[in-house]
């Protein structure tokens, strides 16, 4: 083995060790997180996970498949209201409502994705924008079922409370909900990562880059686009169902057009076509408002998000994760040059 091969191998080993250590530190931090904060903050952390799931689906659709959606708040709402209605009015167990909410969001996503076979770009964005605008209006219109502007509140056994063995271990209801959402989010992120890294993912990216060559290569563009829309909506539906249990209910103003914009902002801020980007963006959009004065919360958030988005696009078009990767690549290149043996003539 040459010295060059040895240095490359050493760098690969170091990178692998750093990655393993990083994952272990992240796992411990995520486990300890709800144990170190009060109930209100833990609820916000769980909201981050709910938004991250929806943003993950949007990122799969927009970042990896190239289809623009401004209506994922509606899919989030479908999951949220499905869970709330089935638990409060039908007495379904929580896990079953989450599954059914995901299925319903998937079906609606397939239906909404059908226009993508004919239209794209800004026209597709307008179709999804119409969905995001229509959904809260439907919720208010059928208030006798949905609770209208008052929404649906879960009570007693309808809530996702910690079971006896968890209470014996000192885990509160808010912590239990966090751990449930964390497990679901981790599984979803791993599955999406594996899909994107597979042959299916390469097909999605090929469609995003240029549909015509993708069709020439034998990729069924229509099937991939519609299915991606459905899976993306399903992930948002799961996030919505978990959101309902995290907040013991849901109301129409939670799933309005602003939520769709927030999810899109989360994807862009975190990093489009990245795996960790949706989680980073979701964390920022949830906790950024905490730094505002009490009298500005809910009012200044859209303005700050807009300014932050403009500044970020100017400084780092690839989002926060893109900027981190860029700086990491520069640092790795510097170390690579330092590792190269000097040759004396």
Short mmCIF file of C-alpha atoms in Angstrom, two decimals:
data_model
loop_
_atom_site.label_atom_id
_atom_site.label_comp_id
_atom_site.label_asym_id
_atom_site.label_seq_id
_atom_site.Cartn_x
_atom_site.Cartn_y
_atom_site.Cartn_z
CA UNK A 1 0.00 0.00 0.00
CA UNK A 2 1.32 3.43 -0.94
CA UNK A 3 1.50 6.31 1.48
CA UNK A 4 -1.30 8.02 -0.45
CA UNK A 5 -3.59 5.02 -0.01
CA UNK A 6 -2.70 4.91 3.67
CA UNK A 7 -3.62 8.57 4.20
CA UNK A 8 -6.94 8.09 2.38
CA UNK A 9 -7.72 5.03 4.49
CA UNK A 10 -6.85 6.90 7.68
CA UNK A 11 -9.13 9.77 6.68
CA UNK A 12 -11.97 7.32 5.96
CA UNK A 13 -11.52 5.68 9.37
CA UNK A 14 -11.50 9.08 11.09
CA UNK A 15 -14.64 10.13 9.21
CA UNK A 16 -16.40 6.91 10.18
CA UNK A 17 -15.41 7.28 13.83
CA UNK A 18 -16.59 10.91 13.88
CA UNK A 19 -19.91 9.85 12.33
CA UNK A 20 -20.48 7.05 14.86
CA UNK A 21 -19.55 9.27 17.79
CA UNK A 22 -21.79 12.02 16.41
CA UNK A 23 -24.77 9.67 16.14
CA UNK A 24 -24.21 8.38 19.68
CA UNK A 25 -24.00 11.90 21.09
CA UNK A 26 -27.16 12.87 19.16
CA UNK A 27 -29.03 9.80 20.43
CA UNK A 28 -28.12 10.53 24.05
CA UNK A 29 -29.03 14.20 23.63
CA UNK A 30 -32.43 13.37 22.12
CA UNK A 31 -33.15 10.91 24.91
CA UNK A 32 -32.14 13.33 27.68
CA UNK A 33 -33.83 16.36 26.14
CA UNK A 34 -37.32 15.97 27.69
CA UNK A 35 -35.82 15.07 31.06
CA UNK A 36 -34.08 18.43 31.37
CA UNK A 37 -36.93 20.84 30.61
CA UNK A 38 -40.39 21.75 31.86
CA UNK A 39 -43.66 20.52 30.39
CA UNK A 40 -44.20 23.53 28.12
CA UNK A 41 -40.76 23.25 26.53
CA UNK A 42 -41.09 19.48 26.08
CA UNK A 43 -44.38 20.08 24.26
CA UNK A 44 -42.53 22.45 21.92
CA UNK A 45 -39.86 19.82 21.28
CA UNK A 46 -42.61 17.38 20.31
CA UNK A 47 -44.11 20.03 18.02
CA UNK A 48 -40.70 20.26 16.35
CA UNK A 49 -40.85 16.52 15.63
CA UNK A 50 -44.39 16.83 14.23
CA UNK A 51 -43.36 19.68 11.94
CA UNK A 52 -40.17 17.84 11.01
CA UNK A 53 -42.21 14.86 9.76
CA UNK A 54 -44.36 17.13 7.58
CA UNK A 55 -41.30 19.03 6.35
CA UNK A 56 -39.59 15.71 5.60
CA UNK A 57 -42.49 14.78 3.33
CA UNK A 58 -42.42 18.19 1.66
CA UNK A 59 -38.66 17.90 1.18
CA UNK A 60 -39.07 14.48 -0.45
CA UNK A 61 -41.60 15.98 -2.86
CA UNK A 62 -39.95 19.32 -3.60
CA UNK A 63 -36.28 18.76 -2.85
CA UNK A 64 -35.80 15.28 -4.32
CA UNK A 65 -38.62 15.09 -6.88
CA UNK A 66 -38.92 18.72 -7.97
CA UNK A 67 -42.68 19.17 -7.40
CA UNK A 68 -43.66 22.40 -5.66
CA UNK A 69 -46.33 22.26 -2.96
CA UNK A 70 -47.73 25.08 -0.87
CA UNK A 71 -50.49 22.93 0.57
CA UNK A 72 -48.91 20.56 3.03
CA UNK A 73 -50.69 22.27 5.89
CA UNK A 74 -53.88 20.66 4.55
CA UNK A 75 -52.37 17.16 4.64
CA UNK A 76 -51.13 17.92 8.16
CA UNK A 77 -54.69 18.95 9.02
CA UNK A 78 -56.17 15.77 7.55
CA UNK A 79 -54.04 13.68 9.88
CA UNK A 80 -54.75 15.97 12.83
CA UNK A 81 -58.53 16.02 12.42
CA UNK A 82 -58.75 12.31 11.57
CA UNK A 83 -57.06 11.48 14.85
CA UNK A 84 -59.17 13.96 16.83
CA UNK A 85 -62.49 12.83 15.37
CA UNK A 86 -61.85 9.11 15.61
CA UNK A 87 -60.61 9.29 19.20
CA UNK A 88 -63.24 11.70 20.51
CA UNK A 89 -66.30 10.44 18.61
CA UNK A 90 -65.50 6.80 17.85
CA UNK A 91 -63.29 5.84 20.76
CA UNK A 92 -60.47 4.53 18.57
CA UNK A 93 -57.05 3.89 20.13
CA UNK A 94 -54.41 6.49 19.38
CA UNK A 95 -52.15 4.26 17.25
CA UNK A 96 -55.07 3.28 14.99
CA UNK A 97 -56.03 6.91 14.36
CA UNK A 98 -52.44 7.77 13.45
CA UNK A 99 -52.41 4.93 10.90
CA UNK A 100 -55.77 5.88 9.42
CA UNK A 101 -54.83 9.56 9.33
CA UNK A 102 -51.72 8.61 7.37
CA UNK A 103 -53.78 6.50 4.95
CA UNK A 104 -56.35 9.26 4.38
CA UNK A 105 -53.61 11.84 3.79
CA UNK A 106 -51.94 9.41 1.37
CA UNK A 107 -55.16 8.97 -0.63
CA UNK A 108 -55.83 12.72 -0.78
CA UNK A 109 -52.18 13.24 -1.75
CA UNK A 110 -52.59 10.82 -4.66
CA UNK A 111 -55.68 12.72 -5.83
CA UNK A 112 -53.99 16.11 -5.53
CA UNK A 113 -50.91 14.68 -7.24
CA UNK A 114 -52.84 13.72 -10.38
CA UNK A 115 -52.69 17.28 -11.82
CA UNK A 116 -48.89 16.97 -11.59
CA UNK A 117 -49.12 14.68 -14.62
CA UNK A 118 -50.22 17.69 -16.69
CA UNK A 119 -48.95 20.78 -14.90
CA UNK A 120 -45.81 21.71 -13.03
CA UNK A 121 -43.98 24.60 -11.45
CA UNK A 122 -46.00 27.62 -10.38
CA UNK A 123 -49.26 26.14 -11.72
CA UNK A 124 -48.90 23.09 -9.47
CA UNK A 125 -48.08 25.40 -6.59
CA UNK A 126 -51.36 27.26 -7.21
CA UNK A 127 -53.33 23.99 -7.09
CA UNK A 128 -51.80 23.08 -3.73
CA UNK A 129 -52.27 26.65 -2.50
CA UNK A 130 -55.97 26.32 -3.26
CA UNK A 131 -56.06 23.14 -1.18
CA UNK A 132 -54.37 24.88 1.75
CA UNK A 133 -56.89 27.73 1.56
CA UNK A 134 -59.89 25.45 1.15
CA UNK A 135 -59.17 23.04 4.01
CA UNK A 136 -59.69 25.40 7.00
CA UNK A 137 -62.81 26.79 5.28
CA UNK A 138 -64.25 23.26 5.10
CA UNK A 139 -63.42 22.72 8.77
CA UNK A 140 -65.33 25.87 9.74
CA UNK A 141 -68.21 25.09 7.35
CA UNK A 142 -68.92 21.71 8.93
CA UNK A 143 -68.57 22.93 12.48
CA UNK A 144 -71.18 20.49 13.81
CA UNK A 145 -68.66 17.70 13.17
CA UNK A 146 -65.29 19.44 13.40
CA UNK A 147 -66.02 21.94 16.17
CA UNK A 148 -65.48 24.88 13.81
CA UNK A 149 -63.21 27.62 15.11
CA UNK A 150 -63.34 26.10 18.61
CA UNK A 151 -61.87 22.85 17.33
CA UNK A 152 -61.86 19.48 19.09
CA UNK A 153 -60.52 18.95 22.60
CA UNK A 154 -59.47 15.52 23.84
CA UNK A 155 -60.36 14.61 27.38
CA UNK A 156 -59.57 11.81 29.83
CA UNK A 157 -58.78 8.50 28.18
CA UNK A 158 -58.92 10.09 24.73
CA UNK A 159 -55.53 11.64 25.40
CA UNK A 160 -52.22 9.95 24.69
CA UNK A 161 -51.08 9.58 28.29
CA UNK A 162 -48.13 7.58 29.51
CA UNK A 163 -48.92 3.94 30.43
CA UNK A 164 -48.42 2.56 33.93
CA UNK A 165 -44.91 1.19 33.33
CA UNK A 166 -43.78 4.60 32.04
CA UNK A 167 -45.30 6.39 35.01
CA UNK A 168 -43.52 3.95 37.31
CA UNK A 169 -40.28 5.00 35.62
CA UNK A 170 -41.10 8.67 36.25
CA UNK A 171 -42.03 9.53 32.66
CA UNK A 172 -44.74 12.19 32.44
CA UNK A 173 -47.42 12.47 29.75
CA UNK A 174 -45.56 15.18 27.81
CA UNK A 175 -42.32 13.17 27.93
CA UNK A 176 -44.12 10.02 26.77
CA UNK A 177 -45.59 11.87 23.79
CA UNK A 178 -42.15 13.22 22.95
CA UNK A 179 -40.64 9.74 22.92
CA UNK A 180 -43.47 8.37 20.76
CA UNK A 181 -43.02 11.20 18.26
CA UNK A 182 -39.23 10.74 18.36
CA UNK A 183 -39.45 7.02 17.52
CA UNK A 184 -41.87 7.70 14.65
CA UNK A 185 -39.68 10.53 13.33
CA UNK A 186 -36.48 8.49 13.49
CA UNK A 187 -38.10 5.59 11.63
CA UNK A 188 -39.51 7.96 9.00
CA UNK A 189 -36.19 9.73 8.46
CA UNK A 190 -34.32 6.42 8.11
CA UNK A 191 -36.89 5.06 5.64
CA UNK A 192 -36.82 8.22 3.52
CA UNK A 193 -33.03 8.23 3.53
CA UNK A 194 -32.92 4.60 2.40
CA UNK A 195 -35.47 5.28 -0.33
CA UNK A 196 -33.56 8.29 -1.65
CA UNK A 197 -30.28 6.33 -1.63
CA UNK A 198 -31.91 3.45 -3.54
CA UNK A 199 -32.80 3.00 -7.20
CA UNK A 200 -36.16 4.65 -6.52
CA UNK A 201 -34.41 7.72 -5.16
CA UNK A 202 -32.19 7.96 -8.23
CA UNK A 203 -35.34 7.85 -10.36
CA UNK A 204 -36.91 10.67 -8.32
CA UNK A 205 -33.82 12.83 -8.72
CA UNK A 206 -33.65 12.08 -12.45
CA UNK A 207 -37.26 13.26 -12.81
CA UNK A 208 -36.45 16.39 -10.83
CA UNK A 209 -33.46 17.23 -13.00
CA UNK A 210 -35.12 16.56 -16.37
CA UNK A 211 -38.26 14.56 -17.06
CA UNK A 212 -37.60 13.88 -20.76
CA UNK A 213 -34.30 11.98 -20.34
CA UNK A 214 -35.85 10.16 -17.38
CA UNK A 215 -38.67 8.90 -19.61
CA UNK A 216 -36.15 7.88 -22.26
CA UNK A 217 -34.36 5.79 -19.63
CA UNK A 218 -37.61 3.89 -19.00
CA UNK A 219 -38.70 5.62 -15.78
CA UNK A 220 -42.49 5.80 -15.40
CA UNK A 221 -42.57 9.50 -14.59
CA UNK A 222 -46.33 9.67 -13.92
CA UNK A 223 -46.36 6.83 -11.39
CA UNK A 224 -43.32 8.15 -9.54
CA UNK A 225 -44.68 11.69 -9.33
CA UNK A 226 -48.11 10.69 -8.06
CA UNK A 227 -46.77 8.15 -5.56
CA UNK A 228 -44.23 10.66 -4.26
CA UNK A 229 -47.06 13.13 -3.73
CA UNK A 230 -49.00 10.49 -1.80
CA UNK A 231 -46.07 9.47 0.40
CA UNK A 232 -45.20 13.11 1.05
CA UNK A 233 -48.79 13.79 2.14
CA UNK A 234 -48.77 10.65 4.30
CA UNK A 235 -45.76 11.87 6.27
CA UNK A 236 -47.50 15.20 6.84
CA UNK A 237 -50.61 13.31 7.99
CA UNK A 238 -48.60 11.36 10.54
CA UNK A 239 -47.12 14.60 11.84
CA UNK A 240 -50.61 16.08 12.11
CA UNK A 241 -52.00 13.12 14.06
CA UNK A 242 -49.11 13.27 16.52
CA UNK A 243 -49.64 17.02 16.81
CA UNK A 244 -53.25 16.45 17.92
CA UNK A 245 -52.18 14.12 20.74
CA UNK A 246 -49.34 16.41 21.73
CA UNK A 247 -51.74 19.32 22.20
CA UNK A 248 -54.79 17.34 23.40
CA UNK A 249 -56.79 18.57 20.44
CA UNK A 250 -56.76 20.65 17.27
CA UNK A 251 -58.45 23.80 15.91
CA UNK A 252 -58.94 25.29 12.44
CA UNK A 253 -56.50 28.16 12.96
CA UNK A 254 -53.68 25.66 13.52
CA UNK A 255 -53.95 24.20 10.00
CA UNK A 256 -54.45 27.37 7.97
CA UNK A 257 -52.38 28.65 5.05
CA UNK A 258 -49.72 29.97 7.42
CA UNK A 259 -48.83 26.40 8.44
CA UNK A 260 -48.15 25.47 4.80
CA UNK A 261 -45.84 28.46 4.48
CA UNK A 262 -44.10 27.62 7.76
CA UNK A 263 -43.41 24.07 6.54
CA UNK A 264 -42.01 25.38 3.27
CA UNK A 265 -39.83 27.87 5.15
CA UNK A 266 -38.59 25.06 7.41
CA UNK A 267 -37.46 23.05 4.38
CA UNK A 268 -35.71 26.00 2.74
CA UNK A 269 -34.03 27.24 5.93
CA UNK A 270 -32.84 23.78 6.92
CA UNK A 271 -31.66 22.82 3.46
CA UNK A 272 -33.56 21.57 0.40
CA UNK A 273 -32.75 18.01 -0.72
CA UNK A 274 -31.04 17.16 2.58
CA UNK A 275 -32.04 14.65 5.23
CA UNK A 276 -31.44 16.60 8.43
CA UNK A 277 -32.53 19.92 6.94
CA UNK A 278 -36.27 19.53 7.70
CA UNK A 279 -35.53 18.83 11.38
CA UNK A 280 -33.22 21.84 11.66
CA UNK A 281 -35.75 24.08 9.93
CA UNK A 282 -38.60 22.78 12.10
CA UNK A 283 -36.63 23.53 15.25
CA UNK A 284 -36.00 27.09 14.13
CA UNK A 285 -39.58 27.89 13.10
CA UNK A 286 -40.92 26.55 16.41
CA UNK A 287 -38.40 28.13 18.77
CA UNK A 288 -37.61 31.34 16.93
CA UNK A 289 -40.84 32.90 18.17
CA UNK A 290 -39.75 32.26 21.77
CA UNK A 291 -37.18 35.04 21.43
CA UNK A 292 -39.85 37.63 20.58
CA UNK A 293 -41.39 39.90 23.22
CA UNK A 294 -44.71 38.55 24.50
CA UNK A 295 -46.76 41.24 22.76
CA UNK A 296 -45.21 40.48 19.35
CA UNK A 297 -45.58 36.71 19.35
CA UNK A 298 -47.82 35.52 16.55
CA UNK A 299 -47.61 38.91 14.82
CA UNK A 300 -43.92 39.37 14.09
CA UNK A 301 -43.23 35.72 13.23
CA UNK A 302 -44.25 35.90 9.53
CA UNK A 303 -42.19 39.07 9.03
CA UNK A 304 -39.13 37.60 10.74
CA UNK A 305 -39.47 34.35 8.76
CA UNK A 306 -39.61 36.33 5.53
CA UNK A 307 -36.56 38.44 6.37
CA UNK A 308 -34.65 35.38 7.59
CA UNK A 309 -35.49 33.54 4.39
CA UNK A 310 -34.26 36.39 2.19
CA UNK A 311 -31.04 36.80 4.14
CA UNK A 312 -30.40 33.06 4.15
CA UNK A 313 -30.93 32.77 0.41
CA UNK A 314 -28.43 35.57 -0.11
CA UNK A 315 -25.80 34.12 2.22
CA UNK A 316 -26.45 30.38 1.87
CA UNK A 317 -28.72 29.28 -1.00
CA UNK A 318 -28.37 25.68 0.20
CA UNK A 319 -29.82 26.46 3.61
CA UNK A 320 -28.16 26.01 6.98
CA UNK A 321 -27.14 22.41 6.30
CA UNK A 322 -25.80 23.38 2.88
CA UNK A 323 -23.67 26.07 4.50
CA UNK A 324 -22.39 23.59 7.10
CA UNK A 325 -21.50 21.07 4.39
CA UNK A 326 -19.71 23.75 2.41
CA UNK A 327 -17.60 24.80 5.38
CA UNK A 328 -16.95 21.17 6.34
CA UNK A 329 -15.72 20.44 2.79
CA UNK A 330 -13.30 23.37 3.00
CA UNK A 331 -12.05 22.15 6.37
CA UNK A 332 -11.62 18.58 5.08
CA UNK A 333 -9.72 19.88 2.06
CA UNK A 334 -7.39 21.80 4.35
CA UNK A 335 -6.74 18.68 6.46
CA UNK A 336 -6.21 16.66 3.28
CA UNK A 337 -3.51 19.02 2.16
CA UNK A 338 -1.88 18.84 5.58
CA UNK A 339 -1.84 15.02 5.43
CA UNK A 340 -0.13 14.90 2.04
CA UNK A 341 3.58 14.04 2.37
CA UNK A 342 5.94 16.74 1.23
CA UNK A 343 8.40 15.74 -1.52
CA UNK A 344 11.91 17.04 -1.30
CA UNK A 345 13.66 17.37 -4.65
#
